[in-house]
Amino acid sequence: MNSYRILYYSIIAMLILSCNKDDTVLSSSTSTNQNPVTFIDPELKPFVESFYIEMEERGLNYRNKPLSAIFVNELSAPNSSQFCAYGYPNLNGVATVEVIKNIGCWLSKNRVEHENLIYHELGHALMSKSHTYSLFPNGSPTSIMCSSEVTDNYRVYNKYQTDQKIFYLDQLVSGTAMEPDWASEKFYSYTLETDTFDNSLDGWEHDTEYGTNNSYTFFVDESHAISLPYALGISSSGNNNPEAVGYWYKYYDISNFNNCSNLVVSADIIADNLTEGYVGIVIDFIEYPSPGIPLRFGRYYNLTTENSANLVLYEDFKATGICLTEEVQAVKIHFYLKSTAQTSVFIDNLKIDLYE
């Protein structure tokens, strides 16, 4: 990477993380919520129950340990406003999991992403597990107790990565993290797609979520193209709902890859007056349960919050989709912006490489 600095960032409103925190034991004097003792919210109960069963299959029984698992508007832990959830070994004398139920933290996630989050927090609350910070050679975390400094808790495994789920639950109990076969280093195989936007849109579409139609403006740009003639641009009006996001997106069919290959998407990104918010690349793993109806079951991304009033080039900015399984029929690539500032961002020289 050259002198243009890429700041890896793992917190996003739509994709916001939950585990970048210290494990904290709070007494009742530090709690800001009146937590019901040993109350499990009905929506969280299936995840707690499945965790109990997984642990029982591994010789551990946590059913007799008092536990609360609840939705809250504000986490009890101090300095935790940026987190989605928190697991406390002792909050008011009870092991407790608190979850923020909003668009970014819960409502926009699928069932397995919920499971990833709750299992992680139960590792804190019931097992007093602390965070881990290491990755396997393919970029996967070595434990479900990963810190968000290294990865996103919602995507430790997806619904088709059954070997990974078994490994992470075994590791949660044993504490060992010997490298499994699927976690070996991946090497460049070939380039699947390139796009220098010579043909303008060429299948790219745009959308806005959690905002009005004028939250973001989408356009083809000539003045900020790295390779002529065009780049894709997004401008923020500066009057957005803080939850609003805008993005260009395109679907790419994918096949003929080895199991658990990685997909690396790279591009040149320019940010102009990005004084607040973030910009980046998002990769969705897509299946088609019904013809023409895409369903996301995995998400990977790289974002930057390097805020500056200047024109900044992020050259060869990369995001990696980890461990493609045979169920992946397509990938959806997003060029993503979230900002309440008046700003414009541009993308050019997109490339999709397969690493096997």
mmCIF file of N, CA and C in Angstrom, residues 168-245:
data_model
loop_
_atom_site.group_PDB
_atom_site.id
_atom_site.type_symbol
_atom_site.label_atom_id
_atom_site.label_comp_id
_atom_site.label_asym_id
_atom_site.label_seq_id
_atom_site.Cartn_x
_atom_site.Cartn_y
_atom_site.Cartn_z
ATOM 1 N N TYR A 168 -16.004 -23.211 16.342
ATOM 2 C CA TYR A 168 -16.021 -22.083 17.273
ATOM 3 C C TYR A 168 -16.677 -22.450 18.603
ATOM 4 N N LEU A 169 -17.695 -23.299 18.590
ATOM 5 C CA LEU A 169 -18.306 -23.713 19.849
ATOM 6 C C LEU A 169 -17.406 -24.683 20.603
ATOM 7 N N ASP A 170 -16.721 -25.577 19.885
ATOM 8 C CA ASP A 170 -15.728 -26.436 20.536
ATOM 9 C C ASP A 170 -14.631 -25.592 21.168
ATOM 10 N N GLN A 171 -14.169 -24.583 20.431
ATOM 11 C CA GLN A 171 -13.094 -23.726 20.929
ATOM 12 C C GLN A 171 -13.537 -22.923 22.137
ATOM 13 N N LEU A 172 -14.803 -22.513 22.161
ATOM 14 C CA LEU A 172 -15.323 -21.765 23.295
ATOM 15 C C LEU A 172 -15.203 -22.578 24.575
ATOM 16 N N VAL A 173 -15.402 -23.883 24.465
ATOM 17 C CA VAL A 173 -15.322 -24.769 25.630
ATOM 18 C C VAL A 173 -13.887 -25.143 25.948
ATOM 19 N N SER A 174 -13.127 -25.518 24.925
ATOM 20 C CA SER A 174 -11.770 -26.043 25.159
ATOM 21 C C SER A 174 -10.728 -24.960 25.352
ATOM 22 N N GLY A 175 -10.930 -23.812 24.726
ATOM 23 C CA GLY A 175 -9.941 -22.741 24.793
ATOM 24 C C GLY A 175 -8.803 -22.895 23.815
ATOM 25 N N THR A 176 -8.735 -24.013 23.096
ATOM 26 C CA THR A 176 -7.669 -24.223 22.124
ATOM 27 C C THR A 176 -8.109 -23.713 20.759
ATOM 28 N N ALA A 177 -7.131 -23.377 19.930
ATOM 29 C CA ALA A 177 -7.461 -22.809 18.617
ATOM 30 C C ALA A 177 -6.482 -23.302 17.560
ATOM 31 N N MET A 178 -6.341 -24.633 17.443
ATOM 32 C CA MET A 178 -5.484 -25.172 16.394
ATOM 33 C C MET A 178 -6.119 -24.885 15.040
ATOM 34 N N GLU A 179 -5.286 -24.575 14.067
ATOM 35 C CA GLU A 179 -5.774 -24.133 12.760
ATOM 36 C C GLU A 179 -6.492 -25.250 12.016
ATOM 37 N N PRO A 180 -7.786 -25.079 11.696
ATOM 38 C CA PRO A 180 -8.493 -26.081 10.896
ATOM 39 C C PRO A 180 -8.137 -25.940 9.419
ATOM 40 N N ASP A 181 -8.497 -26.941 8.636
ATOM 41 C CA ASP A 181 -8.139 -26.937 7.213
ATOM 42 C C ASP A 181 -8.726 -25.725 6.488
ATOM 43 N N TRP A 182 -9.959 -25.348 6.816
ATOM 44 C CA TRP A 182 -10.618 -24.267 6.092
ATOM 45 C C TRP A 182 -9.990 -22.902 6.382
ATOM 46 N N ALA A 183 -9.147 -22.822 7.384
ATOM 47 C CA ALA A 183 -8.580 -21.533 7.781
ATOM 48 C C ALA A 183 -7.183 -21.287 7.218
ATOM 49 N N SER A 184 -6.728 -22.141 6.313
ATOM 50 C CA SER A 184 -5.377 -21.970 5.767
ATOM 51 C C SER A 184 -5.294 -20.736 4.873
ATOM 52 N N GLU A 185 -4.089 -20.280 4.631
ATOM 53 C CA GLU A 185 -3.873 -19.080 3.823
ATOM 54 C C GLU A 185 -4.369 -19.287 2.393
ATOM 55 N N LYS A 186 -4.950 -18.248 1.805
ATOM 56 C CA LYS A 186 -5.445 -18.301 0.433
ATOM 57 C C LYS A 186 -4.532 -17.472 -0.470
ATOM 58 N N PHE A 187 -4.384 -17.944 -1.715
ATOM 59 C CA PHE A 187 -3.470 -17.299 -2.649
ATOM 60 C C PHE A 187 -4.212 -16.913 -3.922
ATOM 61 N N TYR A 188 -3.751 -15.851 -4.546
ATOM 62 C CA TYR A 188 -4.394 -15.344 -5.769
ATOM 63 C C TYR A 188 -4.522 -16.446 -6.810
ATOM 64 N N SER A 189 -5.744 -16.592 -7.354
ATOM 65 C CA SER A 189 -6.010 -17.577 -8.389
ATOM 66 C C SER A 189 -6.241 -16.901 -9.739
ATOM 67 N N TYR A 190 -7.252 -16.042 -9.815
ATOM 68 C CA TYR A 190 -7.488 -15.305 -11.044
ATOM 69 C C TYR A 190 -8.441 -14.142 -10.767
ATOM 70 N N THR A 191 -8.547 -13.242 -11.725
ATOM 71 C CA THR A 191 -9.423 -12.081 -11.623
ATOM 72 C C THR A 191 -10.766 -12.406 -12.259
ATOM 73 N N LEU A 192 -11.845 -12.249 -11.481
ATOM 74 C CA LEU A 192 -13.174 -12.557 -11.969
ATOM 75 C C LEU A 192 -13.758 -11.418 -12.796
ATOM 76 N N GLU A 193 -13.588 -10.191 -12.333
ATOM 77 C CA GLU A 193 -14.199 -9.036 -12.985
ATOM 78 C C GLU A 193 -13.300 -7.818 -12.817
ATOM 79 N N THR A 194 -13.334 -6.934 -13.811
ATOM 80 C CA THR A 194 -12.763 -5.600 -13.672
ATOM 81 C C THR A 194 -13.777 -4.601 -14.205
ATOM 82 N N ASP A 195 -13.746 -3.399 -13.653
ATOM 83 C CA ASP A 195 -14.670 -2.364 -14.106
ATOM 84 C C ASP A 195 -14.000 -1.009 -13.941
ATOM 85 N N THR A 196 -13.682 -0.381 -15.058
ATOM 86 C CA THR A 196 -13.122 0.972 -15.036
ATOM 87 C C THR A 196 -14.175 2.011 -15.402
ATOM 88 N N PHE A 197 -15.435 1.566 -15.491
ATOM 89 C CA PHE A 197 -16.568 2.431 -15.770
ATOM 90 C C PHE A 197 -16.440 3.146 -17.114
ATOM 91 N N ASP A 198 -15.850 2.444 -18.078
ATOM 92 C CA ASP A 198 -15.761 2.983 -19.434
ATOM 93 C C ASP A 198 -17.133 3.113 -20.070
ATOM 94 N N ASN A 199 -18.039 2.221 -19.677
ATOM 95 C CA ASN A 199 -19.385 2.234 -20.266
ATOM 96 C C ASN A 199 -20.408 2.846 -19.318
ATOM 97 N N SER A 200 -19.960 3.813 -18.556
ATOM 98 C CA SER A 200 -20.844 4.511 -17.636
ATOM 99 C C SER A 200 -21.407 3.529 -16.607
ATOM 100 N N LEU A 201 -22.724 3.413 -16.471
ATOM 101 C CA LEU A 201 -23.301 2.633 -15.386
ATOM 102 C C LEU A 201 -23.067 1.137 -15.536
ATOM 103 N N ASP A 202 -23.322 0.587 -16.721
ATOM 104 C CA ASP A 202 -23.001 -0.810 -17.008
ATOM 105 C C ASP A 202 -23.529 -1.766 -15.937
ATOM 106 N N GLY A 203 -24.817 -1.632 -15.627
ATOM 107 C CA GLY A 203 -25.443 -2.553 -14.686
ATOM 108 C C GLY A 203 -25.452 -2.087 -13.242
ATOM 109 N N TRP A 204 -24.794 -1.000 -12.937
ATOM 110 C CA TRP A 204 -24.800 -0.484 -11.571
ATOM 111 C C TRP A 204 -26.117 0.240 -11.289
ATOM 112 N N GLU A 205 -26.651 0.019 -10.088
ATOM 113 C CA GLU A 205 -27.842 0.700 -9.618
ATOM 114 C C GLU A 205 -27.547 1.339 -8.269
ATOM 115 N N HIS A 206 -28.477 2.169 -7.800
ATOM 116 C CA HIS A 206 -28.239 2.821 -6.517
ATOM 117 C C HIS A 206 -29.483 2.763 -5.654
ATOM 118 N N ASP A 207 -29.271 2.971 -4.358
ATOM 119 C CA ASP A 207 -30.379 2.905 -3.417
ATOM 120 C C ASP A 207 -30.016 3.709 -2.170
ATOM 121 N N THR A 208 -31.053 4.097 -1.443
ATOM 122 C CA THR A 208 -30.911 4.767 -0.153
ATOM 123 C C THR A 208 -31.739 4.007 0.870
ATOM 124 N N GLU A 209 -31.162 3.788 2.046
ATOM 125 C CA GLU A 209 -31.886 3.117 3.118
ATOM 126 C C GLU A 209 -31.952 4.019 4.333
ATOM 127 N N TYR A 210 -33.081 3.957 5.031
ATOM 128 C CA TYR A 210 -33.297 4.681 6.287
ATOM 129 C C TYR A 210 -33.239 6.193 6.089
ATOM 130 N N GLY A 211 -33.561 6.673 4.897
ATOM 131 C CA GLY A 211 -33.558 8.102 4.639
ATOM 132 C C GLY A 211 -34.548 8.451 3.554
ATOM 133 N N THR A 212 -34.681 9.732 3.260
ATOM 134 C CA THR A 212 -35.577 10.186 2.204
ATOM 135 C C THR A 212 -34.880 10.073 0.855
ATOM 136 N N ASN A 213 -35.641 10.284 -0.205
ATOM 137 C CA ASN A 213 -35.091 10.150 -1.554
ATOM 138 C C ASN A 213 -33.998 11.172 -1.855
ATOM 139 N N ASN A 214 -34.005 12.295 -1.132
ATOM 140 C CA ASN A 214 -32.981 13.309 -1.398
ATOM 141 C C ASN A 214 -31.838 13.290 -0.392
ATOM 142 N N SER A 215 -31.740 12.209 0.391
ATOM 143 C CA SER A 215 -30.627 12.101 1.334
ATOM 144 C C SER A 215 -29.293 12.060 0.600
ATOM 145 N N TYR A 216 -29.274 11.318 -0.512
ATOM 146 C CA TYR A 216 -28.053 11.147 -1.299
ATOM 147 C C TYR A 216 -28.369 11.344 -2.775
ATOM 148 N N THR A 217 -27.379 11.838 -3.503
ATOM 149 C CA THR A 217 -27.475 11.999 -4.953
ATOM 150 C C THR A 217 -26.447 11.090 -5.601
ATOM 151 N N PHE A 218 -26.850 10.414 -6.680
ATOM 152 C CA PHE A 218 -25.988 9.449 -7.345
ATOM 153 C C PHE A 218 -25.750 9.913 -8.780
ATOM 154 N N PHE A 219 -24.496 9.790 -9.246
ATOM 155 C CA PHE A 219 -24.181 10.344 -10.554
ATOM 156 C C PHE A 219 -22.932 9.686 -11.127
ATOM 157 N N VAL A 220 -22.770 9.823 -12.439
ATOM 158 C CA VAL A 220 -21.541 9.423 -13.131
ATOM 159 C C VAL A 220 -20.671 10.665 -13.256
ATOM 160 N N ASP A 221 -19.396 10.533 -12.919
ATOM 161 C CA ASP A 221 -18.525 11.700 -12.800
ATOM 162 C C ASP A 221 -17.311 11.558 -13.717
ATOM 163 N N GLU A 222 -16.919 12.645 -14.355
ATOM 164 C CA GLU A 222 -15.724 12.664 -15.204
ATOM 165 C C GLU A 222 -14.534 13.326 -14.523
ATOM 166 N N SER A 223 -14.780 14.300 -13.678
ATOM 167 C CA SER A 223 -13.679 15.091 -13.125
ATOM 168 C C SER A 223 -12.876 14.342 -12.075
ATOM 169 N N HIS A 224 -13.445 13.282 -11.472
ATOM 170 C CA HIS A 224 -12.725 12.545 -10.437
ATOM 171 C C HIS A 224 -12.359 11.125 -10.880
ATOM 172 N N ALA A 225 -12.407 10.854 -12.158
ATOM 173 C CA ALA A 225 -12.037 9.526 -12.657
ATOM 174 C C ALA A 225 -10.533 9.325 -12.545
ATOM 175 N N ILE A 226 -10.138 8.195 -11.983
ATOM 176 C CA ILE A 226 -8.712 7.842 -11.921
ATOM 177 C C ILE A 226 -8.266 7.339 -13.280
ATOM 178 N N SER A 227 -9.090 6.493 -13.877
ATOM 179 C CA SER A 227 -8.862 6.073 -15.257
ATOM 180 C C SER A 227 -10.054 6.557 -16.074
ATOM 181 N N LEU A 228 -9.784 7.334 -17.089
ATOM 182 C CA LEU A 228 -10.850 7.956 -17.875
ATOM 183 C C LEU A 228 -11.694 6.899 -18.582
ATOM 184 N N PRO A 229 -12.990 7.171 -18.837
ATOM 185 C CA PRO A 229 -13.601 8.498 -18.742
ATOM 186 C C PRO A 229 -14.404 8.761 -17.471
ATOM 187 N N TYR A 230 -14.815 7.686 -16.715
ATOM 188 C CA TYR A 230 -15.812 7.910 -15.694
ATOM 189 C C TYR A 230 -15.411 7.317 -14.346
ATOM 190 N N ALA A 231 -16.046 7.840 -13.309
ATOM 191 C CA ALA A 231 -16.103 7.233 -11.987
ATOM 192 C C ALA A 231 -17.554 7.309 -11.528
ATOM 193 N N LEU A 232 -17.921 6.497 -10.561
ATOM 194 C CA LEU A 232 -19.244 6.604 -9.953
ATOM 195 C C LEU A 232 -19.160 7.505 -8.729
ATOM 196 N N GLY A 233 -20.157 8.362 -8.537
ATOM 197 C CA GLY A 233 -20.144 9.295 -7.430
ATOM 198 C C GLY A 233 -21.401 9.232 -6.581
ATOM 199 N N ILE A 234 -21.228 9.586 -5.307
ATOM 200 C CA ILE A 234 -22.335 9.758 -4.374
ATOM 201 C C ILE A 234 -22.105 11.063 -3.634
ATOM 202 N N SER A 235 -23.129 11.899 -3.542
ATOM 203 C CA SER A 235 -23.052 13.116 -2.742
ATOM 204 C C SER A 235 -24.082 13.059 -1.626
ATOM 205 N N SER A 236 -23.672 13.546 -0.462
ATOM 206 C CA SER A 236 -24.563 13.655 0.678
ATOM 207 C C SER A 236 -25.014 15.099 0.813
ATOM 208 N N SER A 237 -26.303 15.288 1.070
ATOM 209 C CA SER A 237 -26.862 16.640 1.182
ATOM 210 C C SER A 237 -26.435 17.343 2.449
ATOM 211 N N GLY A 238 -26.029 16.570 3.454
ATOM 212 C CA GLY A 238 -25.674 17.159 4.741
ATOM 213 C C GLY A 238 -26.849 17.294 5.679
ATOM 214 N N ASN A 239 -28.043 16.945 5.211
ATOM 215 C CA ASN A 239 -29.240 17.044 6.049
ATOM 216 C C ASN A 239 -29.878 15.670 6.269
ATOM 217 N N ASN A 240 -29.045 14.655 6.284
ATOM 218 C CA ASN A 240 -29.568 13.295 6.336
ATOM 219 C C ASN A 240 -30.002 12.897 7.740
ATOM 220 N N ASN A 241 -30.956 11.995 7.789
ATOM 221 C CA ASN A 241 -31.198 11.228 9.004
ATOM 222 C C ASN A 241 -29.885 10.525 9.370
ATOM 223 N N PRO A 242 -29.462 10.559 10.634
ATOM 224 C CA PRO A 242 -28.195 9.916 11.003
ATOM 225 C C PRO A 242 -28.119 8.443 10.641
ATOM 226 N N GLU A 243 -29.269 7.773 10.493
ATOM 227 C CA GLU A 243 -29.269 6.359 10.115
ATOM 228 C C GLU A 243 -29.158 6.152 8.605
ATOM 229 N N ALA A 244 -29.357 7.198 7.809
ATOM 230 C CA ALA A 244 -29.472 7.048 6.356
ATOM 231 C C ALA A 244 -28.137 6.657 5.723
ATOM 232 N N VAL A 245 -28.198 5.743 4.770
ATOM 233 C CA VAL A 245 -27.031 5.330 4.003
ATOM 234 C C VAL A 245 -27.382 5.369 2.523
#
